[in-house]
Coordinates of C-alpha atoms (C1' of nucleotides) in Angstrom, one line a residue:
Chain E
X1 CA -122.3 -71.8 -21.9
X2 CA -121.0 -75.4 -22.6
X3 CA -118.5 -76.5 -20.1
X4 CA -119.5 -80.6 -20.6
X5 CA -116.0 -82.2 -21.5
X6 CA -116.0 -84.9 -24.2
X7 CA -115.5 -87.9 -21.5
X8 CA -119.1 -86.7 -19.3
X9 CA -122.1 -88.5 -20.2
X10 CA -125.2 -87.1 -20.9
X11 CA -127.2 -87.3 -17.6
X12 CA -124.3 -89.1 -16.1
X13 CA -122.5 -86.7 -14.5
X14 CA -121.2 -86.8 -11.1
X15 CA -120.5 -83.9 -9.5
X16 CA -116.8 -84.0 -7.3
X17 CA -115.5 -81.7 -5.1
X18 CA -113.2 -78.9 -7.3
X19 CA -109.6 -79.9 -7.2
X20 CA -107.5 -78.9 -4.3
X21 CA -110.4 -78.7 -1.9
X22 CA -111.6 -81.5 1.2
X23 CA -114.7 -82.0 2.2
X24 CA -114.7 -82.3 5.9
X25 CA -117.4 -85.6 6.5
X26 CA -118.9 -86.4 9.7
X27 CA -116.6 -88.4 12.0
X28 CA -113.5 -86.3 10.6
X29 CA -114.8 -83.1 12.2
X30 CA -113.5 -83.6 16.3
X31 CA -110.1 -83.2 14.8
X32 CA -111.1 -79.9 13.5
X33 CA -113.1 -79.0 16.6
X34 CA -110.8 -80.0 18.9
X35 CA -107.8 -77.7 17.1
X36 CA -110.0 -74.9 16.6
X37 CA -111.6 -74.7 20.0
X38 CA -108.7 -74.8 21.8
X39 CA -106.9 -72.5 19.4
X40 CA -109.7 -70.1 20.7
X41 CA -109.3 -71.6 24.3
X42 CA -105.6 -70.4 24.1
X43 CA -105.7 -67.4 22.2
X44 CA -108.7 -66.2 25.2
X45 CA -105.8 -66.9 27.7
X46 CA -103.4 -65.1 25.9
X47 CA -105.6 -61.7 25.3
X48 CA -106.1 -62.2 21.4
X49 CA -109.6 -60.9 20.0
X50 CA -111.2 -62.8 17.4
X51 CA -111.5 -60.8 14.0
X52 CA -113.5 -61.8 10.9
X53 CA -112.2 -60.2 7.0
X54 CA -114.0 -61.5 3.6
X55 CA -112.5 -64.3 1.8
X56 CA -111.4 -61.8 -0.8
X57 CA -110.0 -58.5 -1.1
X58 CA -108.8 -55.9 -3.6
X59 CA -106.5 -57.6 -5.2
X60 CA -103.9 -54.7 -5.1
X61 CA -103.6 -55.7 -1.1
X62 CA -102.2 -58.5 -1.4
X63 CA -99.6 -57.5 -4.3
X64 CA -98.6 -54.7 -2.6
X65 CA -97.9 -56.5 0.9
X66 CA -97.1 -60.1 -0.3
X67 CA -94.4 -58.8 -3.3
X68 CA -95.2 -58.7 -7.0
X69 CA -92.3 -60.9 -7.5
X70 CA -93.4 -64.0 -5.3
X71 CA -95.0 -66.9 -6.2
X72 CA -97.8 -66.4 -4.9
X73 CA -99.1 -63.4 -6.6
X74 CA -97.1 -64.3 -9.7
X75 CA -98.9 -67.4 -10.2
X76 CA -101.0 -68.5 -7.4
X77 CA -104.0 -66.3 -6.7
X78 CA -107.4 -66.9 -7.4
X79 CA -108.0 -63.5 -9.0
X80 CA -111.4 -62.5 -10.6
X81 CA -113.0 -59.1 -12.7
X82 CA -115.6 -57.8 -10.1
X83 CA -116.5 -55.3 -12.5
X84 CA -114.8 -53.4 -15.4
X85 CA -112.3 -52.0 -13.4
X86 CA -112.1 -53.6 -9.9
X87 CA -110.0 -56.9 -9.4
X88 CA -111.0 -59.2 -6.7
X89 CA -108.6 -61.4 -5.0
X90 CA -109.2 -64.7 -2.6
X91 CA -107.1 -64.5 0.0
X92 CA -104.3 -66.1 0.1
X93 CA -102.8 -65.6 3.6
X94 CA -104.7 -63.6 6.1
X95 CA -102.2 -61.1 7.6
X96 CA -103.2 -58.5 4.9
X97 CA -106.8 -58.4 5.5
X98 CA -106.4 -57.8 8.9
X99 CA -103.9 -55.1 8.4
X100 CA -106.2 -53.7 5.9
X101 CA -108.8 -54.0 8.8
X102 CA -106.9 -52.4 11.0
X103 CA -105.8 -49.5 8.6
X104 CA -109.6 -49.1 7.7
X105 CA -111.3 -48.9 11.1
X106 CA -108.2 -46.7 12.3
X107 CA -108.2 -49.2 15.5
X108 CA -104.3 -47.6 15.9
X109 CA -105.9 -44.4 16.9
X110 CA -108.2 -46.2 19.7
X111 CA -105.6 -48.3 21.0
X112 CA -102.0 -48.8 18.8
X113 CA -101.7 -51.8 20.7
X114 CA -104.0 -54.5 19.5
X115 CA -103.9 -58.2 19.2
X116 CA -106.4 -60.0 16.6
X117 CA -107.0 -63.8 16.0
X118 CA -108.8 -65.5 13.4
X119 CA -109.9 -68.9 11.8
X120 CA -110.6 -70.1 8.1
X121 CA -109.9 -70.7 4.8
X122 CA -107.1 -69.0 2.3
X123 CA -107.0 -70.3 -1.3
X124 CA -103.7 -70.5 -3.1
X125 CA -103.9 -72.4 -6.6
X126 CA -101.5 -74.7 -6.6
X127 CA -101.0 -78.6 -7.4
X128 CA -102.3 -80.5 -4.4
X129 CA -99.9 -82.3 -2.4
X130 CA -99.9 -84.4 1.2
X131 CA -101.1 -81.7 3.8
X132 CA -101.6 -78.7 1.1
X133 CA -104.9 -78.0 -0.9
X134 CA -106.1 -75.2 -2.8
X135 CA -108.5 -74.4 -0.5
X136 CA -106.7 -74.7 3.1
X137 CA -107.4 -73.7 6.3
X138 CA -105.2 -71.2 8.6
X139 CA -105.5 -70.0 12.2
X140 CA -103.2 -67.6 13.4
X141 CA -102.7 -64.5 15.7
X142 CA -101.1 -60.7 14.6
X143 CA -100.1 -58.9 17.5
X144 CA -100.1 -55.1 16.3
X145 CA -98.2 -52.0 17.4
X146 CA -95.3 -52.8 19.3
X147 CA -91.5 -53.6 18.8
X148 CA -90.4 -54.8 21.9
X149 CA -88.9 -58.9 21.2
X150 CA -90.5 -60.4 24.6
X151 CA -93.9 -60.2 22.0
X152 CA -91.9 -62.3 19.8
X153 CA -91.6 -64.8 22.2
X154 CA -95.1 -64.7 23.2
X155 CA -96.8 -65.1 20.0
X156 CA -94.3 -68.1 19.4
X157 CA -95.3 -69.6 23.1
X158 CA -99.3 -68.9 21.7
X159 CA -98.4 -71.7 19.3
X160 CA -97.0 -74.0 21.4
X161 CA -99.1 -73.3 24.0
X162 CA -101.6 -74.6 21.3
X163 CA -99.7 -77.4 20.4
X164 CA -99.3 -78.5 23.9
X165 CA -102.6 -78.1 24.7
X166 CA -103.9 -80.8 22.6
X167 CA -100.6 -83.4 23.0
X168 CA -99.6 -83.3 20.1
X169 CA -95.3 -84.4 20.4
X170 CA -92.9 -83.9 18.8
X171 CA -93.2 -80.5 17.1
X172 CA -89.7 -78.3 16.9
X173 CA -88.9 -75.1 16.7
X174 CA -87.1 -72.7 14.4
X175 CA -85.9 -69.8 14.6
X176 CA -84.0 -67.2 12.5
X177 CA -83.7 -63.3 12.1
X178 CA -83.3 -62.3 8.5
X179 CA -82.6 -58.7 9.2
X180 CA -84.3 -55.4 8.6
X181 CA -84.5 -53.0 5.4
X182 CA -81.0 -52.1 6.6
X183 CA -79.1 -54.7 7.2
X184 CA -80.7 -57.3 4.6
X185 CA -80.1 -55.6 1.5
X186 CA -76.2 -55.9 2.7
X187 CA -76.6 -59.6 3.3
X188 CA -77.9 -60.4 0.5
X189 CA -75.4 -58.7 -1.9
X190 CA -72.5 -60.2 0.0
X191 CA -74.5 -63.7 -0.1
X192 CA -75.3 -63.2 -4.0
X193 CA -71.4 -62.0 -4.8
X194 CA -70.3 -65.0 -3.0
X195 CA -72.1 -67.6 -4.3
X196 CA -71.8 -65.8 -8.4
X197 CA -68.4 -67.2 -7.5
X198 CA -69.7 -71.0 -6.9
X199 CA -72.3 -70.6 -10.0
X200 CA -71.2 -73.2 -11.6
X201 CA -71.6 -75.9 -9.1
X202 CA -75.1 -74.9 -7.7
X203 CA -77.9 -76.7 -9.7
X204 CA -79.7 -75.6 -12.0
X205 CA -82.5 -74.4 -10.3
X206 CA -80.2 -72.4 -7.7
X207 CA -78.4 -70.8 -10.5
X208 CA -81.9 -69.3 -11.2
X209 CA -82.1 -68.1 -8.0
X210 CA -79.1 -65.8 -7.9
X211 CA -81.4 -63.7 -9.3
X212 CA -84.7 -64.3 -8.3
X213 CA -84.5 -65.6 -4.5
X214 CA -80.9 -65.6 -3.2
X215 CA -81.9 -66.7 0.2
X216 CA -83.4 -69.8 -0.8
X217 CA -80.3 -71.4 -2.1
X218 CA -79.0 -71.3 1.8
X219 CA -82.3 -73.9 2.0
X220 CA -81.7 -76.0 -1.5
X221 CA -82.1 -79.8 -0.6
X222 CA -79.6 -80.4 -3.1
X223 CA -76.0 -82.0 -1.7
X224 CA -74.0 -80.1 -3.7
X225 CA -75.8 -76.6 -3.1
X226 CA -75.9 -78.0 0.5
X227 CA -72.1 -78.2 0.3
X228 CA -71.5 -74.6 -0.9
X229 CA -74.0 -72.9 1.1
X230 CA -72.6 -74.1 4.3
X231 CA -69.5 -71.8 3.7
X232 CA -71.6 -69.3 3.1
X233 CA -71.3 -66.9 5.9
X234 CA -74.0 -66.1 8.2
X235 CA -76.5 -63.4 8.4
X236 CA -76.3 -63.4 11.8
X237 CA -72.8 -62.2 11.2
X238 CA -74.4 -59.1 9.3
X239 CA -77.2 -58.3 11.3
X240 CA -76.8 -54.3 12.5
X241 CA -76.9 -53.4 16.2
X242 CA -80.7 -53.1 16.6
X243 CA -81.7 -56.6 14.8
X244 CA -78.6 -58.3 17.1
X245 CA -80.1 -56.6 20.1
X246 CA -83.4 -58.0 18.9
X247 CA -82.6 -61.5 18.3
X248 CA -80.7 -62.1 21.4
X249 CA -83.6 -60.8 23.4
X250 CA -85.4 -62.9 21.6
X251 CA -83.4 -66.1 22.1
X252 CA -82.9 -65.3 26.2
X253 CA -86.6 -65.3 26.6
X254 CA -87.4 -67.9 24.5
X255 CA -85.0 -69.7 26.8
X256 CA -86.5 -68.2 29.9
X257 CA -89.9 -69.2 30.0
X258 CA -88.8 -72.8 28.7
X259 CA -89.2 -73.0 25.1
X260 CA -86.5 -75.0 23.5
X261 CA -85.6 -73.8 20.0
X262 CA -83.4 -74.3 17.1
X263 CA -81.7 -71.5 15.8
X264 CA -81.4 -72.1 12.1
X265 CA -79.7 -69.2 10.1
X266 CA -80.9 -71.2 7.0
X267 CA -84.6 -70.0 7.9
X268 CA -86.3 -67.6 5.2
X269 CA -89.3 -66.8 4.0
X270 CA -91.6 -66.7 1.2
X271 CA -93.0 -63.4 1.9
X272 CA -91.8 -60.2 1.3
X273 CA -92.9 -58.2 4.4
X274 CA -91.1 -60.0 7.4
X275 CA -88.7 -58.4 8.8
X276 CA -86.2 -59.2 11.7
X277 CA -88.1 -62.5 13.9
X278 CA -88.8 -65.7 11.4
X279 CA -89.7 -68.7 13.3
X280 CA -91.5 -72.2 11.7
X281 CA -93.0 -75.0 14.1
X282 CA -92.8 -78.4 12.3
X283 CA -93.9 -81.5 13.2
X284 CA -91.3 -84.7 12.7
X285 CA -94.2 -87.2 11.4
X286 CA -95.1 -84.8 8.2
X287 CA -92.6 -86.0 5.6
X288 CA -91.4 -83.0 2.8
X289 CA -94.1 -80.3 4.2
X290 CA -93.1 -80.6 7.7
X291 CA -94.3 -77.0 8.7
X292 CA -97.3 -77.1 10.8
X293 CA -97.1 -73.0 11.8
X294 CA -94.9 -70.2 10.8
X295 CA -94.2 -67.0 11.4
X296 CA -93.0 -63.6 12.2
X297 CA -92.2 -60.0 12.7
X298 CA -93.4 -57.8 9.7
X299 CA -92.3 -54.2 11.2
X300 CA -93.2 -52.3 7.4
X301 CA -96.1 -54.0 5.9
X302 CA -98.9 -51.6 7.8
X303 CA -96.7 -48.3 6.4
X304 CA -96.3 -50.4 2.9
X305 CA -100.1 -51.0 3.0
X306 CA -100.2 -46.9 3.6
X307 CA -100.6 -46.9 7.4
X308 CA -98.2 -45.5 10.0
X309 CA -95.0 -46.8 10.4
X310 CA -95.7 -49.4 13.6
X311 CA -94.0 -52.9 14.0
X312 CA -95.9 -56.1 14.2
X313 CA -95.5 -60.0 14.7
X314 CA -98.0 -63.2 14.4
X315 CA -98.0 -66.5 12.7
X316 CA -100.4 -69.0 10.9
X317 CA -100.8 -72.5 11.9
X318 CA -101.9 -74.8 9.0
X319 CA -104.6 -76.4 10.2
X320 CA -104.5 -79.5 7.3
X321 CA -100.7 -80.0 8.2
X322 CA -101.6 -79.8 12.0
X323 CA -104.3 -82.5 11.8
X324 CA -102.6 -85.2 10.0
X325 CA -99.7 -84.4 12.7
X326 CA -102.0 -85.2 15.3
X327 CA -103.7 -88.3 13.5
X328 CA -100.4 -89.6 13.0
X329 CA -99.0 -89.0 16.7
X330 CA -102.4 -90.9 17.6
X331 CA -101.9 -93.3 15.4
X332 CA -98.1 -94.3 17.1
X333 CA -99.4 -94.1 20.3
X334 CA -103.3 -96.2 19.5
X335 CA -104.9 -93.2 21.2
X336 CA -108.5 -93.1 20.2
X337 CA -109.8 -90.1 18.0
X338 CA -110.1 -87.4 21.4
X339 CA -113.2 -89.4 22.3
X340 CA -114.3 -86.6 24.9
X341 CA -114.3 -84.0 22.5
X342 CA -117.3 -85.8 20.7
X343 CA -120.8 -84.5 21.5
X344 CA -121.9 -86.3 18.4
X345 CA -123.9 -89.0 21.0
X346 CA -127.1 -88.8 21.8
X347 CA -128.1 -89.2 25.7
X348 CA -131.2 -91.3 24.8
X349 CA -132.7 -92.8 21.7
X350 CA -136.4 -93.1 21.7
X351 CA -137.9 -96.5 20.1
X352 CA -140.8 -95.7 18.0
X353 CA -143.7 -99.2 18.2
X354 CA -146.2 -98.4 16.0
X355 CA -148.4 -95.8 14.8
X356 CA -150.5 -95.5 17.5
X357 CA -147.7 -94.7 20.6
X358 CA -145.2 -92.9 17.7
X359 CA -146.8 -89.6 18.1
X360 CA -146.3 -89.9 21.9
X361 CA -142.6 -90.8 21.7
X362 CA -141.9 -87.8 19.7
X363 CA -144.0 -85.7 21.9
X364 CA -141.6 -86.8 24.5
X365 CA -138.5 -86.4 22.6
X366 CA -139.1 -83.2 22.1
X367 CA -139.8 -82.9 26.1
X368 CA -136.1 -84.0 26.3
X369 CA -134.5 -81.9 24.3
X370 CA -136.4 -78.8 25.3
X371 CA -134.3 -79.9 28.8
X372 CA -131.2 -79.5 26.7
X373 CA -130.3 -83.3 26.9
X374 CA -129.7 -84.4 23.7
X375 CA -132.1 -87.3 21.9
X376 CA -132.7 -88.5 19.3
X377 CA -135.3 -91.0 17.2
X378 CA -136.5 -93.6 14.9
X379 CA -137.7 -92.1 11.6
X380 CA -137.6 -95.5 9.8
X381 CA -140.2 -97.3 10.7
X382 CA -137.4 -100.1 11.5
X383 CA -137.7 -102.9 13.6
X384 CA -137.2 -103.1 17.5
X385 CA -134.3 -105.1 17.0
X386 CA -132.8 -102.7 14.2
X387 CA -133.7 -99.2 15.8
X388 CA -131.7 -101.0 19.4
X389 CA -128.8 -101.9 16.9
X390 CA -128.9 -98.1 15.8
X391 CA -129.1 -97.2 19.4
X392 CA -126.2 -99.0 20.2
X393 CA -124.1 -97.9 16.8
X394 CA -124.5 -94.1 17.7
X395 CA -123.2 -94.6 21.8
X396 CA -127.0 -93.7 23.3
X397 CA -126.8 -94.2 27.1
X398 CA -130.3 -94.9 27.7
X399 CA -133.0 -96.1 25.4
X400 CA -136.6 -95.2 25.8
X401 CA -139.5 -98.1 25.2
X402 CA -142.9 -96.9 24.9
X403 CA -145.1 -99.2 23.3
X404 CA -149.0 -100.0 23.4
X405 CA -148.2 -102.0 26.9
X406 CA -146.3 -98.9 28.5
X407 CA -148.6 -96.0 27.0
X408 CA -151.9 -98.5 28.5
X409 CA -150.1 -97.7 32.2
X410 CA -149.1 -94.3 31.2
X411 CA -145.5 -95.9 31.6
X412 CA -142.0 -95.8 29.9
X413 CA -139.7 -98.5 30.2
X414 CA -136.0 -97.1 29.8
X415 CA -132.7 -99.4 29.2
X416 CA -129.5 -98.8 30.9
X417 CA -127.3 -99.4 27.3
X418 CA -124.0 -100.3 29.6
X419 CA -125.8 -102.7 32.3
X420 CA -128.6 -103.6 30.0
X421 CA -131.1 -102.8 33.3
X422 CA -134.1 -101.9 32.8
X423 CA -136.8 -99.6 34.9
X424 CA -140.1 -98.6 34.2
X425 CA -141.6 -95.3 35.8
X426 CA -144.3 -93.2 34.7
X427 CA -144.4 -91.1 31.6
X428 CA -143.9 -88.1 33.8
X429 CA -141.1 -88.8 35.8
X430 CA -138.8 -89.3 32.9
X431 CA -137.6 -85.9 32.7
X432 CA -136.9 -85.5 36.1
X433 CA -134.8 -88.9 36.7
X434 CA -132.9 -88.1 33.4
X435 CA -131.7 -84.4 34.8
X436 CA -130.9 -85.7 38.1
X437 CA -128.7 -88.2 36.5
X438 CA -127.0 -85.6 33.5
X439 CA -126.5 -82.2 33.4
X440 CA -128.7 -80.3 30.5
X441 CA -125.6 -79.6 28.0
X442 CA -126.0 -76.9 24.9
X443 CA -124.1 -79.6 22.5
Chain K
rG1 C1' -95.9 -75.4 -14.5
rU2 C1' -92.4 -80.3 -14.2
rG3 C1' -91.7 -85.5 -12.9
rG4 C1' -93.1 -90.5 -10.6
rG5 C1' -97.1 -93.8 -8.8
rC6 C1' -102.1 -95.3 -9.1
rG7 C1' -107.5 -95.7 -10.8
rU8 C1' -111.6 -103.2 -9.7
rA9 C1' -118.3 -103.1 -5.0
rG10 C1' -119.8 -97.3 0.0
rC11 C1' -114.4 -98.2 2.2
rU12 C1' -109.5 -101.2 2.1
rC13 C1' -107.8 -104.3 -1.4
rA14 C1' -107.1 -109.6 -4.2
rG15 C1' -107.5 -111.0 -9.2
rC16 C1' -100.2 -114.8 -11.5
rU17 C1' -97.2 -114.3 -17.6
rG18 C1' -105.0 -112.1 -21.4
rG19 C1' -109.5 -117.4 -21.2
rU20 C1' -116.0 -119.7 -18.7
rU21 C1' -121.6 -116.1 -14.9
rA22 C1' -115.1 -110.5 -11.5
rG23 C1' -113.7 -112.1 -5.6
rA24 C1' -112.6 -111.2 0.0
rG25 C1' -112.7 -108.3 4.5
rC26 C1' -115.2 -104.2 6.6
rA27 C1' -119.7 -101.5 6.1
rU28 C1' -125.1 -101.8 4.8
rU29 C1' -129.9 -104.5 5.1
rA30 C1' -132.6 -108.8 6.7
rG31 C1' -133.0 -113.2 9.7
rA32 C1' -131.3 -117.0 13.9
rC33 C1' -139.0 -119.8 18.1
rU34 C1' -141.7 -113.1 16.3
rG35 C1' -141.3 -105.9 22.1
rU36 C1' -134.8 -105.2 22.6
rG37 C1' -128.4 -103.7 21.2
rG38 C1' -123.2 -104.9 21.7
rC39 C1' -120.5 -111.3 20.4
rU40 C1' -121.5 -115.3 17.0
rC41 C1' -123.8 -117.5 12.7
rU42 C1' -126.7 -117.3 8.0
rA43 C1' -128.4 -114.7 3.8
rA44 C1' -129.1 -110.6 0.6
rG45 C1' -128.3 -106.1 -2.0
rG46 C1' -124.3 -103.5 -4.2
rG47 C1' -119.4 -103.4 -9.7
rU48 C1' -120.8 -100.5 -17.6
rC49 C1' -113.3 -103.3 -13.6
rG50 C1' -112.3 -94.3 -14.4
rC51 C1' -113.6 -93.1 -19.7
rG52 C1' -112.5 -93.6 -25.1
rG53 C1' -110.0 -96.2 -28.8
rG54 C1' -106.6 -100.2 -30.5
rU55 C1' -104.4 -105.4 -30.6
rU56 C1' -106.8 -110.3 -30.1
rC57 C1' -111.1 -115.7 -31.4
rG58 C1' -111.2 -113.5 -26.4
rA59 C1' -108.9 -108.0 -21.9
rA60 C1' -110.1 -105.9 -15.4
rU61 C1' -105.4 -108.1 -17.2
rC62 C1' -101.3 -105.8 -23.2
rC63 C1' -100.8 -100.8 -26.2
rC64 C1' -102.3 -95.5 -27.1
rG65 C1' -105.0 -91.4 -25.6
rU66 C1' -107.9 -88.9 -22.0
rC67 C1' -109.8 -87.6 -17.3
rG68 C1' -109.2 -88.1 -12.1
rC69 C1' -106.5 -89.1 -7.7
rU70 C1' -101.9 -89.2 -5.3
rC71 C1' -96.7 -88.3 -4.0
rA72 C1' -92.6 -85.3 -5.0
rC73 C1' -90.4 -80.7 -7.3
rC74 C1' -90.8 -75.2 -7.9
rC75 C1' -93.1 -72.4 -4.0
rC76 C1' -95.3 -72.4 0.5
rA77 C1' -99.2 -73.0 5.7

RNA sequence: GUGGGCGUAGCUCAGCUGGUUAGAGCAUUAGACUGUGGCUCUAAGGGUCGCGGGUUCGAAUCCCGUCGCUCACCCCA
């Protein structure tokens, strides 16, 4: 097969990461770490179990429960031919899988009740843009089996809890109800009827979506569809008795425990399957993608998917948007990249001098990290002065001399990096002054 | 899929209306009386100016194409 294009040269190729996907390089990673570990921290606290799906899936899951007529599946998945007639599918969100999951393993007959977490990447082909790749990374929560609103609230104060956690400001958060399979469908022929009547003044791209996605044009950035939708009435003034009920629960308790929200009747969603509950956390510093988590109630996917008819609610946090929020609340506020979080610097560096002591050195670095103190060593062949500079560059605490002088005595000299003091002992006490200085520390 | 911006050393960029061997800062490496870091100083390495074509005596600089990146739109995390 000949995929060279006619700009590659022969033999001159260089290989780049596909379009639409990051590579994550050392020194960008304890942003990631720090999300992800105390998403886990949080979700722990919360009672959320960790659950792992394939990156793809049957790609009839994610039509069925996502909506043949979104964007998503209409133009956005990565689908593939398995084999003649199976279709494969990357995943583009990860709520179906672990429905699917769910479904599969019959967990509702163990326990209806049940509330998953997981971590990792979705792929969604689309142009790249600020905070939005092809390949993206989600972490979010479904909290399975129940109806009652108060889990609403909690899988809404998971997030922030998150959010919180790490200090990242300035996040807000909105919330909507968009109704249920009975009280929607009654919205949004009122909403459609009234607005056929303001056609003309919409723009063009709103006129499109009278018929493809009425409920968008409530969220149109455009003045003039801005102008019309705001006399637009309310679906909160067409909710039926349950979804009211279930809103203003929702709303009390979010109050409550101390979560202040926006209610924003302008709210919808992409997806087909949420029902009742929308909510989206965004973050001030993000520009046009502001959304950093989103999410909601989905009370019919798991009976749409062919499971019993039980009510559900979780959300995803984009992990890309959620980092460059953080970076840039750091940046305002000069805070240093979540120094602490780094375990990227070794306790010691050993100086190799010369053939003769280097095998001794390693012999003894290995001593050290069989303690669990982390070490590490000159593979160079550098000079004194350049392996100290390296020392220094990578935040060692102490560095360990042994050279021809100290290996005659059966000595080590060590230097204190912060005071620049320096103590010599023998060979054999090394281990034992550097554990009753440092705990032995798995990272 | 649509529209705007950009593409010069590893990184961030300078290079005016086209004119000799393309620059800086950071980073890297090496040295500053030779077994020692962080500061300072010195020096070195590193660029087919994304790629292809055109205009011209002459182009990183102008024109066209192409690829890539980026931002925004649709949509969405």
């Amino acid at each position: 097969m000949d995929v060279t294009t006619k700009t590659e040269k022969k033999n001159d190729y260089v290989f780049k990461a596909p379009r639409g996907t990051e590579d994550v390089l050392p020194g960008k990673w304890e942003l990631w770490r720090l999300l992800e570990n105390t998403g886990r921290q949080v979700f722990d606290l919360c009672g959320y179990y960790e659950i792992r799906t394939p990156v793809f899936e049957d790609t009839r899951l994610f039509v069925r429960s996502i909506g043949e007529v979104t964007d998503i599946v209409e133009k956005e998945m990565y689908t593939f031919a398995d084999s003649e007639d199976s279709s494969i599918t990357l995943r583009p969100e990860s709520t179906a899988p672990v429905m699917r999951a769910y479904l599969e393993y019959e967990l509702h007959k163990i326990k209806k009740f049940q509330k998953f977490y997981y971590i990792g990447p979705q792929f969604r082909k689309e142009r790249p843009q600020a905070g939005r790749l092809r390949q993206f990374h989600q972490m979010g929560i479904e909290a399975v089996g129940a109806n009652d609103p108060l889990l609403d609230v909690e899988t809404i104060s998971v997030a922030t809890r998150i959010f919180d956690r790490i200090g990242l400001e300035g996040y807000k958060v909105k919330i909507n109800s968009i109704g249920c399979e009975k009280c929607r469908p009654v919205f949004r022929n009122i909403l459609k009827e009234k607005l056929c009547e303001h056609e003309k003044g919409l723009c063009e791209l709103c006129q499109s979506r009278l018929n493809r996605n009425v409920f968008r044009i409530l969220d149109c950035k455009n003045e003039k569809c801005k102008a019309i939708s705001y006399h637009m009435p309310s679906i909160n003034d067409y909710l039926c008795v349950e979804c009211q009920v279930h809103a203003k629960s929702v709303r009390e308790a979010l109050l409550e425990i101390g979560i202040p929200y926006i209610a924003d009747a302008h709210l919808v969603r992409g997806l087909d399957y949420y029902t009742k509950t929308v909510y989206e956390i965004s973050h001030s510093s993000l520009g046009a993608r502001d959304a950093i988590c989103a999410g909601g109630r989905y009370d019919n996917l798991i009976a749409d998917i062919g499971g019993p008819s039980i009510g559900s609610v979780g959300f995803a946090i984009g992990m890309e948007a959620t980092i460059l929020a953080i970076e840039n609340v750091m940046a305002k506020k000069n805070k240093p990249v979540a120094q602490d979080m780094l375990c990227s610097s070794p306790l010691v560096y050993i100086i190799s001098m010369g053939e003769e002591t280097k095998k001794q050195s390693f012999h003894l670095l290995n001593m050290i990290r069989k303690s669990d103190l982390s070490a590490d060593f000159d593979y160079e062949g550098r000079s004194i002065k350049a392996q100290m500079r390296t020392a220094n560059k990578v935040g060692a605490k102490y560095v360990i001399m042994l050279g021809p002088d100290e290996s005659a005595r059966g000595d080590v000299k060590i230097k204190l990096m912060e005071t620049s003091e320096e103590v010599t002992m023998k060979q054999s006490d090394v281990l034992t002054w550097l554990l009753g200085r440092h705990t032995p520390s798995k990272c």
